[in-house]
Coordinates of C-alpha atoms and ligand atoms in Angstrom, one line a residue:
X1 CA 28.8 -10.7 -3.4
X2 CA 30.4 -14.1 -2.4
X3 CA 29.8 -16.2 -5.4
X4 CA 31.0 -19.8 -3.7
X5 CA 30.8 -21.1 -7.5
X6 CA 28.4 -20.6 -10.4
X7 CA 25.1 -22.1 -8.8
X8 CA 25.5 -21.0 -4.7
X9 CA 26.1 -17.3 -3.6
X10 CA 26.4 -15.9 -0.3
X11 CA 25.5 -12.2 0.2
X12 CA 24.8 -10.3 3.0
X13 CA 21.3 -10.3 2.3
X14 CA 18.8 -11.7 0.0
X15 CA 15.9 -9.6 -1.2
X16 CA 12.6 -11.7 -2.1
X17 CA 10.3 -9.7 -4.4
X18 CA 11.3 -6.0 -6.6
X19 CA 8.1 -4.0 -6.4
X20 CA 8.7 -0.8 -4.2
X21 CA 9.6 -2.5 -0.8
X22 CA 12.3 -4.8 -2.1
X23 CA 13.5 -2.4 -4.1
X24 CA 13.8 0.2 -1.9
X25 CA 15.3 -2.2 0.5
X26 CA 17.9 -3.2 -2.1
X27 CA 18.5 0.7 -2.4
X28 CA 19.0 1.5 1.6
X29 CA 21.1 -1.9 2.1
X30 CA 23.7 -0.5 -0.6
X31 CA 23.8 2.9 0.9
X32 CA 24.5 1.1 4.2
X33 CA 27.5 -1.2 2.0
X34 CA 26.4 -4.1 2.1
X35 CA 25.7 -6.7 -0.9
X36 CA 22.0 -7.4 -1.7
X37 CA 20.2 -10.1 -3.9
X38 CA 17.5 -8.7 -5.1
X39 CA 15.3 -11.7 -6.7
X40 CA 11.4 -11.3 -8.6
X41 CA 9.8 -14.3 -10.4
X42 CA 8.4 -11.7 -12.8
X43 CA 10.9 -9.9 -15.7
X44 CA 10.9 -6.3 -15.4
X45 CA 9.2 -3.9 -16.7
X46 CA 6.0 -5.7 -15.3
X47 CA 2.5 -4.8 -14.3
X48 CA 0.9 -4.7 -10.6
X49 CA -3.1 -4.1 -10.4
X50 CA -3.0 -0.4 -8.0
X51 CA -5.0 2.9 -8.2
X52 CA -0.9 4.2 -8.7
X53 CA -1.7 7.0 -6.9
X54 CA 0.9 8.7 -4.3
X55 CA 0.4 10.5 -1.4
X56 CA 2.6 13.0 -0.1
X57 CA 4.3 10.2 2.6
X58 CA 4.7 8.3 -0.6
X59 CA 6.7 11.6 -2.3
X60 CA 8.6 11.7 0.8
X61 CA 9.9 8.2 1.1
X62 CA 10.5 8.6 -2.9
X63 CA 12.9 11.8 -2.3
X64 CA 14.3 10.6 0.7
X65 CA 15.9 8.0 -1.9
X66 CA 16.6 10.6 -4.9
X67 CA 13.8 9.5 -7.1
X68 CA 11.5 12.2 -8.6
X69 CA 7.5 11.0 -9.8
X70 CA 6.6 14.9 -9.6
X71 CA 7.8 16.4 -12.3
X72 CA 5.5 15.2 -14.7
X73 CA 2.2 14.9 -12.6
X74 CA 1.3 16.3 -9.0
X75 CA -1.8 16.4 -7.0
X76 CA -2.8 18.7 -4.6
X77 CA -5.5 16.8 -3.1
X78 CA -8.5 14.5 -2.9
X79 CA -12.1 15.7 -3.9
X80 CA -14.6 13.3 -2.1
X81 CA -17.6 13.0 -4.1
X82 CA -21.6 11.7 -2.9
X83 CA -24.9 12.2 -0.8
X84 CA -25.6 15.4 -2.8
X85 CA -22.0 17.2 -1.4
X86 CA -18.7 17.7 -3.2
X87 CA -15.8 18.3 -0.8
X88 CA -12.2 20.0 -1.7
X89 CA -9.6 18.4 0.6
X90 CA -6.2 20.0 -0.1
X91 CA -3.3 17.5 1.0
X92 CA -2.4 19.0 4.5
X93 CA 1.2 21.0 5.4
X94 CA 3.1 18.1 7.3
X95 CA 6.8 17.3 7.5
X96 CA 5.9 15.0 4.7
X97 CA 4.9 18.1 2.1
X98 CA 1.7 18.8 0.3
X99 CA 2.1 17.5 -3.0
X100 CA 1.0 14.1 -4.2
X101 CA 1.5 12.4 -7.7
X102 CA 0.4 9.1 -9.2
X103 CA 2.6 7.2 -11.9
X104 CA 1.5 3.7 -13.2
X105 CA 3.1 0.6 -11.9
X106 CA 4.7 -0.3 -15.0
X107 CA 7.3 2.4 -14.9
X108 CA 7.3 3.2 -11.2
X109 CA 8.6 0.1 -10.2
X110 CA 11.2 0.2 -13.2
X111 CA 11.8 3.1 -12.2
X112 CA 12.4 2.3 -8.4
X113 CA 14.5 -1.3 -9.3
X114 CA 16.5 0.7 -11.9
X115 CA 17.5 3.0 -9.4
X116 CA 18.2 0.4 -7.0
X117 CA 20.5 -0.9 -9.3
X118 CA 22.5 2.3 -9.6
X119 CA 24.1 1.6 -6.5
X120 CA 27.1 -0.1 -5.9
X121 CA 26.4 -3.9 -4.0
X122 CA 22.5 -4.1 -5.5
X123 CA 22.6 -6.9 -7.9
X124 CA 18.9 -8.3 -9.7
X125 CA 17.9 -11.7 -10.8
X126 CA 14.7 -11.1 -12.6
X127 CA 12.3 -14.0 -13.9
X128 CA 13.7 -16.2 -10.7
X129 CA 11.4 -17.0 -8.0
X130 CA 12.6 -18.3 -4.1
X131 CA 11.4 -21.8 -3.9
X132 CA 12.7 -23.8 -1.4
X133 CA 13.6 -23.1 2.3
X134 CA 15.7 -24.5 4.6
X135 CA 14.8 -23.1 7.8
X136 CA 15.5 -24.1 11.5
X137 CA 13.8 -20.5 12.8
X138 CA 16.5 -18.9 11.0
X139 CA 16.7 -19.2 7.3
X140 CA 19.8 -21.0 6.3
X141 CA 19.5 -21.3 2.3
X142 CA 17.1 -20.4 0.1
X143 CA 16.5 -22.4 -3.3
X144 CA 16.0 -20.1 -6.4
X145 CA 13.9 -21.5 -9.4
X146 CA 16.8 -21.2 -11.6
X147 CA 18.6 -24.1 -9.7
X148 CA 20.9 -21.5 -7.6
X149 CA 21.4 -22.1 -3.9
X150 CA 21.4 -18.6 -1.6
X151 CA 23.3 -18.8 1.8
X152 CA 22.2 -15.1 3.0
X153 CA 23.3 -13.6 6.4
X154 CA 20.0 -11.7 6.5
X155 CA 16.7 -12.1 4.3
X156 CA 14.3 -9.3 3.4
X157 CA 10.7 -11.1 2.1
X158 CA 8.7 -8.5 0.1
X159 CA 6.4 -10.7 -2.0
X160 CA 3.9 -9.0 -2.2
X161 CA -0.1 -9.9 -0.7
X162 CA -0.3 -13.8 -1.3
X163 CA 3.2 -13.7 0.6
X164 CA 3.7 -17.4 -1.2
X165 CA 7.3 -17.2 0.2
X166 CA 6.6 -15.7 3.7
X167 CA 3.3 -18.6 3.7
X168 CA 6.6 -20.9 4.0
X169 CA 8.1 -19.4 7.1
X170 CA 5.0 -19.3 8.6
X171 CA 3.2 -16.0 7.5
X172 CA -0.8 -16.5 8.4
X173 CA -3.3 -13.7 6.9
X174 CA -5.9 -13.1 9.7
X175 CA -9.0 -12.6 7.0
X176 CA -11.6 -12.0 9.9
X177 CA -10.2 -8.6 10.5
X178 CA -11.2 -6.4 7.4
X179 CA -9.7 -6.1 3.9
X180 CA -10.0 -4.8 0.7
X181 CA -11.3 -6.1 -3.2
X182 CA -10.8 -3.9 -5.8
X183 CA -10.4 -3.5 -9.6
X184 CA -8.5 -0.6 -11.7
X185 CA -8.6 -0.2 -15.1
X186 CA -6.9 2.9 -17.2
X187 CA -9.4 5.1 -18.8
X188 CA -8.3 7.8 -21.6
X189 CA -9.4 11.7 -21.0
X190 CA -8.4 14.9 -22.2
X191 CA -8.6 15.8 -18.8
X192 CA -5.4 13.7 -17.2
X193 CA -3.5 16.9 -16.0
X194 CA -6.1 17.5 -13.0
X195 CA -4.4 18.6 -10.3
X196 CA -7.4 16.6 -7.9
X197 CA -7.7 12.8 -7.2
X198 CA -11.4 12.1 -7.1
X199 CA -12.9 9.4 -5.1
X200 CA -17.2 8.8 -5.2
X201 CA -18.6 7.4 -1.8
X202 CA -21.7 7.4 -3.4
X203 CA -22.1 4.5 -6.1
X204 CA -25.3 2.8 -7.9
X205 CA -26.1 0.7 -9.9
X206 CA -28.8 0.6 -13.0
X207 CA -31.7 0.3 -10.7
X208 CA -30.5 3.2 -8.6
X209 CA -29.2 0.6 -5.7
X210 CA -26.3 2.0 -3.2
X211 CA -23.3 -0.3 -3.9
X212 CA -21.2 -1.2 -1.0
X213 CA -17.7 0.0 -2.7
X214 CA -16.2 3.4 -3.5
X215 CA -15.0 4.5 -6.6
X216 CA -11.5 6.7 -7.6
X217 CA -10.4 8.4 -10.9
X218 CA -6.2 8.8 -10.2
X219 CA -5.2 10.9 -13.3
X220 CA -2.2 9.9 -14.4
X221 CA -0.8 13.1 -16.5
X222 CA 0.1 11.4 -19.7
X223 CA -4.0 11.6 -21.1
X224 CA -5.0 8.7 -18.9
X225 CA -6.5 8.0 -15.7
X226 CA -6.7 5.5 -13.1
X227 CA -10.2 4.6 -12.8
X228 CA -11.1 1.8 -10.2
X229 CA -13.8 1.1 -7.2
X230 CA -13.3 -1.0 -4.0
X231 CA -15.3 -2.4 -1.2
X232 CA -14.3 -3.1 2.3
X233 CA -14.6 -6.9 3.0
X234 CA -14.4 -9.4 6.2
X235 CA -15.3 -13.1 6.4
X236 CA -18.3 -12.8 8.4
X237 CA -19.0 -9.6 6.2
X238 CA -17.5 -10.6 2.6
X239 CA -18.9 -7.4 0.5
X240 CA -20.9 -8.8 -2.1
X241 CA -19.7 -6.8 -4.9
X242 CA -18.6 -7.6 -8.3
X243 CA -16.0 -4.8 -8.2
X244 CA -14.8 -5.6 -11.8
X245 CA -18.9 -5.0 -13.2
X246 CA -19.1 -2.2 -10.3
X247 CA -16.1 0.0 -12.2
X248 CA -17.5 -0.8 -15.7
X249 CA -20.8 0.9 -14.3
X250 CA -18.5 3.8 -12.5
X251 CA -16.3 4.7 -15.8
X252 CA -19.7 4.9 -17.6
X253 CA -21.2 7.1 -15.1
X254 CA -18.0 9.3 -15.2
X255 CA -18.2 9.1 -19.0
X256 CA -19.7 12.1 -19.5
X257 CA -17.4 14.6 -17.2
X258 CA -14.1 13.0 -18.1
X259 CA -14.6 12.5 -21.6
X260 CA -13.6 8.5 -21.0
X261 CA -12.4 5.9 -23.7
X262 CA -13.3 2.4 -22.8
X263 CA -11.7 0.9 -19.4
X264 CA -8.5 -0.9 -20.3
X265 CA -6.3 -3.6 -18.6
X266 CA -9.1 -3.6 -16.2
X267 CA -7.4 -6.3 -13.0
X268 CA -8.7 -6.9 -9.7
X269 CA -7.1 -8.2 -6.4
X270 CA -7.2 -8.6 -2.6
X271 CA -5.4 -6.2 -0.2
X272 CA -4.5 -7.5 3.2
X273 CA -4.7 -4.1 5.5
X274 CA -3.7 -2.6 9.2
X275 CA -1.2 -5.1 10.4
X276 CA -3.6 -8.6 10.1
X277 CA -1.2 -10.7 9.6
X278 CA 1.3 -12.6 12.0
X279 CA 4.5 -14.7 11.4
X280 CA 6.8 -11.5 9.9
X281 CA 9.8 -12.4 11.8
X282 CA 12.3 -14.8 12.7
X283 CA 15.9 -14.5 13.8
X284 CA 17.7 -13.4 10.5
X285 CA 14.2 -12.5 8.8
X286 CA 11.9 -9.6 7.8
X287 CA 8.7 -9.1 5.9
X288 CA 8.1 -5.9 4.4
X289 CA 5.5 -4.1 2.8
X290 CA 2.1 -5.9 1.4
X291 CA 3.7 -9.3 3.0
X292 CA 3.5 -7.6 6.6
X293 CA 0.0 -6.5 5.7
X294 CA 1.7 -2.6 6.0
X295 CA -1.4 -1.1 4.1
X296 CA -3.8 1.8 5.2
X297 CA -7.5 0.0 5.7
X298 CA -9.0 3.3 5.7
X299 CA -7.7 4.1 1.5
X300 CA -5.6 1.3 0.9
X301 CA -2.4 2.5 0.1
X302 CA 0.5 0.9 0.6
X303 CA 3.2 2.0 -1.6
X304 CA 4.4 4.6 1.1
X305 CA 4.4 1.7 3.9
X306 CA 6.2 -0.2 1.4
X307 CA 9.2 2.3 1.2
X308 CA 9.2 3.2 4.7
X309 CA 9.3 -0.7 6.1
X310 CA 11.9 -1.0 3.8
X311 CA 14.2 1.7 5.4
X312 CA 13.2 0.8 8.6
X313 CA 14.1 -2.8 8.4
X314 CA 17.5 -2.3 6.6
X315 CA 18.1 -0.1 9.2
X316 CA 17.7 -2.8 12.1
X317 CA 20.0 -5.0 10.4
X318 CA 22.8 -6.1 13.0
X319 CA 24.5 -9.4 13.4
X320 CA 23.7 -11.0 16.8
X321 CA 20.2 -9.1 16.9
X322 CA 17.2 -11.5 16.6
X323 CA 13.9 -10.2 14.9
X324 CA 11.6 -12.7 15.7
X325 CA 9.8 -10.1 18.5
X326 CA 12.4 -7.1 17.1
X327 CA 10.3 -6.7 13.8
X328 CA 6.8 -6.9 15.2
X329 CA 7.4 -4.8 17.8
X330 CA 9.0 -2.4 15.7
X331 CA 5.9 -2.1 13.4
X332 CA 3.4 -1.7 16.3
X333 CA 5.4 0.9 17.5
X334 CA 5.3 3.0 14.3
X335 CA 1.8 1.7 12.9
X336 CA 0.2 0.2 15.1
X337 CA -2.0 2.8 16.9
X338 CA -2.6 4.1 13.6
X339 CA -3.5 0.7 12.0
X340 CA -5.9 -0.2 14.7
X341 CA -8.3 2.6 14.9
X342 CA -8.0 2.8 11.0
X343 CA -9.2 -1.2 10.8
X344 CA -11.8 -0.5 13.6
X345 CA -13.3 2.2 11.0
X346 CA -13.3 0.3 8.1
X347 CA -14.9 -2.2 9.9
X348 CA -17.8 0.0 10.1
X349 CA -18.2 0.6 7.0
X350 CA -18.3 -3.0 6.0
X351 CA -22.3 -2.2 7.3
X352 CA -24.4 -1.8 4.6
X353 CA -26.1 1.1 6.1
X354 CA -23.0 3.0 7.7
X355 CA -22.6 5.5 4.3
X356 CA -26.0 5.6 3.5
X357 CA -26.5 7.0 6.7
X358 CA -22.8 9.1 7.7
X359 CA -22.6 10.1 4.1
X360 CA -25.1 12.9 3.5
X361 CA -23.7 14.4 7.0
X362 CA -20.0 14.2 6.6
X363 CA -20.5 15.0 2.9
X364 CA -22.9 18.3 2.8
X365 CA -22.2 21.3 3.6
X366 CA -22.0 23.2 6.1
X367 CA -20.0 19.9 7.9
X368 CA -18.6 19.0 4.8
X369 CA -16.3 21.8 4.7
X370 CA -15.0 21.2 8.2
X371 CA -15.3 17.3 8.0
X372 CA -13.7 15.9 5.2
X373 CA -10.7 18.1 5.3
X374 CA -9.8 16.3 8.3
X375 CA -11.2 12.8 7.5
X376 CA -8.7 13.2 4.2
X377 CA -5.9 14.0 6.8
X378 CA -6.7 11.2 8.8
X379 CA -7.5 8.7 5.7
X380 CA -4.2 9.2 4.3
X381 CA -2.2 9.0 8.0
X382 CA -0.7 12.4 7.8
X383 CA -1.2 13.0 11.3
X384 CA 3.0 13.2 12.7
X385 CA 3.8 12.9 16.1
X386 CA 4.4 16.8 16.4
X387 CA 1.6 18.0 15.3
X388 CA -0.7 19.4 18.1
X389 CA -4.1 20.5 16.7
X390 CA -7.0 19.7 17.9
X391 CA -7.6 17.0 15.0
X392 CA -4.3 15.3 15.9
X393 CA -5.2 15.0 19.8
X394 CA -8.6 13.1 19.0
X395 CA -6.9 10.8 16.4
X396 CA -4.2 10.1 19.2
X397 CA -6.6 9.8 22.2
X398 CA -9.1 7.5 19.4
X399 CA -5.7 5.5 18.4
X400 CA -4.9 4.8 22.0
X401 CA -8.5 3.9 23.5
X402 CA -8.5 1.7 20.2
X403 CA -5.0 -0.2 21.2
X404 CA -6.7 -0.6 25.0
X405 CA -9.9 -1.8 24.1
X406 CA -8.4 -4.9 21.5
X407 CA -4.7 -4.8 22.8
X408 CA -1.5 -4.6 20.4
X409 CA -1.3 -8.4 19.7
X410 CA -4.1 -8.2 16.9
X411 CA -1.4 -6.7 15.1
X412 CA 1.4 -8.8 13.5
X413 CA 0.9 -10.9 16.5
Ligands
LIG501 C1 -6.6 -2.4 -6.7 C2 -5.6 -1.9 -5.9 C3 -5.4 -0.5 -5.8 C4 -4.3 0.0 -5.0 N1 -4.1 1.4 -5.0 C5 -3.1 1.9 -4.4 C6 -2.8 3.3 -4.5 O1 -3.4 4.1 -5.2 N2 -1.7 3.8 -3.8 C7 -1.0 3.0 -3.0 O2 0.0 3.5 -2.3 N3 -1.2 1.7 -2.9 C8 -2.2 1.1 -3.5 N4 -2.5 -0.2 -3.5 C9 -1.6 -1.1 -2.7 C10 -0.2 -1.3 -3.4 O3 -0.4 -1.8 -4.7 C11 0.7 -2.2 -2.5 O4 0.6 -1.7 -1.2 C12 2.1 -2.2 -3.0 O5 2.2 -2.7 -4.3 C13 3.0 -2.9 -2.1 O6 4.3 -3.1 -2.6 P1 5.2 -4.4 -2.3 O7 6.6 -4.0 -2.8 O8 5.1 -4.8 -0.9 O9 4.6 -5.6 -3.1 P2 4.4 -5.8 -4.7 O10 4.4 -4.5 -5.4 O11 3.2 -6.6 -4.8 O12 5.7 -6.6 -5.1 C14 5.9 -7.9 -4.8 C15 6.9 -8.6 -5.8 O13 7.2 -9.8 -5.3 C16 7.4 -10.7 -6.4 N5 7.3 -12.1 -5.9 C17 6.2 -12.7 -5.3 N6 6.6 -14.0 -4.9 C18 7.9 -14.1 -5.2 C19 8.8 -15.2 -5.0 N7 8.5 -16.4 -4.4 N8 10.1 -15.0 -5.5 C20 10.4 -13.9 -6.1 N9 9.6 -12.8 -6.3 C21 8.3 -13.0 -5.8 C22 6.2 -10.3 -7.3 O14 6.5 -10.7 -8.7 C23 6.2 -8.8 -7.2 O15 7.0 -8.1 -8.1 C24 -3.5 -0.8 -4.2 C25 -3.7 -2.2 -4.3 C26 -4.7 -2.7 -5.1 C27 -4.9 -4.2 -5.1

């Protein structure tokens, strides 16, 4: 790291932002040799408000990088709960592996940074935020809180949803395409080895009213659970939901069957989804993760999208190349037919009456059995370009009519 004196450093690149994106960027730039910043406003270990739960393309991305969440908690699936049914829907064989985990934010992204910092060239500033830019398309310097000047070849922004650093080079969250509001909170329970995530479609109130949100109990394997409920939102359709009250009700009803204590650290925030935002690029910059909008809109996870932006823009880092249309492109290409028909079906369900009326169906058997299996495969994007089934072909043939019908440029564009 070129340290020009004690308040102005040069490295290769600067990383904005240490949850699992920057972290895991900090981790690939190393192997690859080269000197990384790694900066975070907040001092590690710190909190992030997230179900924690991992799905198998999580796992992969996790081993791909040497770090193992498995070995004290896996997950074999998701059981879908509602409309009278109760559906089993094992995590699917795919190259990325069946097994799932969950691990709370708190000592993941230790966990992930620490690692980081293993390697050789990874060096952290925690409790210092990126302020200032000067930026003529490129960024030139970046101005830390801590008074120190960055001159970086290449910047990495992984700042999370509200993107406050990315807002400055021109990031723009598109809040008429659909998003998520939800609340998680960690519930006690003897029960915090079960091998099954849980999610209810199927949630009222005291008055016996459908809610428009979903609830999830993520067991965590150290006698807790994640227990937390979302709704699917857009501005024309904002989901009127209180999802903190909503999980309060939920971990009561649940009570009983998981042998709760009371909700704790219960938190609540926004999720940007599917690609809705535009501005991720310009000629020696890259945002990752929640800052690119990289999250699934049909469960809202984004830890996996996360790891694997963060590999995928290291990887494109070349002197003389210019991201501005690179690093879009390069996301549509991977997510984008994905993203789109994933944001179309959330938007449906943003309709009041699109559960009430699907749910019983999809949820009962006998189509339970045959449905949900596949709607979990879809749901958590483990559909891989190999596979050749007939569920795979519809998802691809649904994807592509999707990216005809509204056209590629709703996406990071
Ligand atoms: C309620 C809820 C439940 C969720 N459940 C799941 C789930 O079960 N599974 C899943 O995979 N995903 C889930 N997600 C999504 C998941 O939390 C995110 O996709 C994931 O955290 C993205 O990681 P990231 O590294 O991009 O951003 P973050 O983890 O948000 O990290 C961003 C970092 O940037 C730092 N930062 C911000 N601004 C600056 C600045 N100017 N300078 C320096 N540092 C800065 C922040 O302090 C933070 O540490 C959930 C989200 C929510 C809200």
């Amino acid at each position: 790291m070129l340290l020009v004196n004690d308040k102005v450093i040069s490295p290769d690149l600067l990383i904005v932002g240490a949850g699992p994106a920057g972290s895991a960027a900090a981790w690939h730039a190393a192997k690859l040799g080269m000197e990384a910043l790694l900066v975070d406003q907040a001092t590690f270990p710190r909190d992030k408000t997230c179900g924690d739960g991992l799905t198998p393309r999580a796992i992969h991305q996790l081993e791909a990088i040497g770090v193992d969440v498995t070995s004290h908690y896996q997950s074999r699936g998701l059981k879908l709960h509602g409309f009278g049914g109760s559906v089993e829907a094992p995590w699917p064989d795919s190259s990325f592996g069946n097994v799932g985990s969950a691990m709370p934010r708190t000592k993941l992204d230790n966990l992930l940074l620490e690692h980081a910092l293993g390697m050789d060239g990874a060096r952290f500033l925690g409790g210092v935020g990126a302020r200032a830019v000067e930026l003529d398309g490129a960024i030139r310097s970046v101005e830390l809180s801590d008074g120190t000047r960055v001159l970086p070849k290449f910047v990495i922004v992984a700042d999370g949803v509200r993107s406050t650093f990315g807002k400055q080079l021109g990031r723009t969250w598109h809040k008429g395409e659909v998003f998520g509001i939800a609340a998680r909170s960690y519930c006690e329970t003897p029960f915090s080895d079960e091998p099954w995530i849980h999610s209810h479609l199927e949630l009222r109130d005291a008055e016996n009213t459908i809610q428009p949100g979903y609830g999830w109990i993520f067991p965590l394997g150290d006698g807790r659970a994640n227990v937390g409920c979302g709704a699917l939102s857009t501005d024309n359709r904002p989901a009127k939901v209180n999802t903190k009250k909503l999980l309060h009700l939920y971990a009561q009803q649940q009570r009983e069957a998981w042998h709760f204590g009371q909700p704790e650290g219960v938190a609540s925030a926004l999720l940007p989804m599917g690609g809705a935002v535009s501005g991720v690029a310009g000629p020696n910059w890259m945002l990752i993760g929640d800052a690119a909008a990289c999250v699934n809109p049909l469960n809202g996870e984004g830890i996996d999208y996360g790891l694997e932006t963060a590999a995928m823009a290291v990887g494109a880092l070349d002197e003389g190349k210019d991201f501005t249309l690179l690093w879009p492109e390069m996301l549509r290409h991977e997510y984008g037919e994905a993203f789109l028909l994933a944001r179309t079906l959330a938007r449906a369900l943003t309709y009041p009456q699109f559960l009430p009326l699907t749910g019983p169906l999809a949820l009962r058997k006998p189509m339970g059995k045959i449905v949900m299996p596949a709607a979990a495969r879809l749901m958590g994007n483990l559909v891989v370009e190999e596979d050749r089934d007939l569920v795979a072909r519809v998802w691809r043939a649904a994807s592509g009519a999707s990216m005809r019908m509204r056209g590629s440029r709703v996406l990071w564009g």
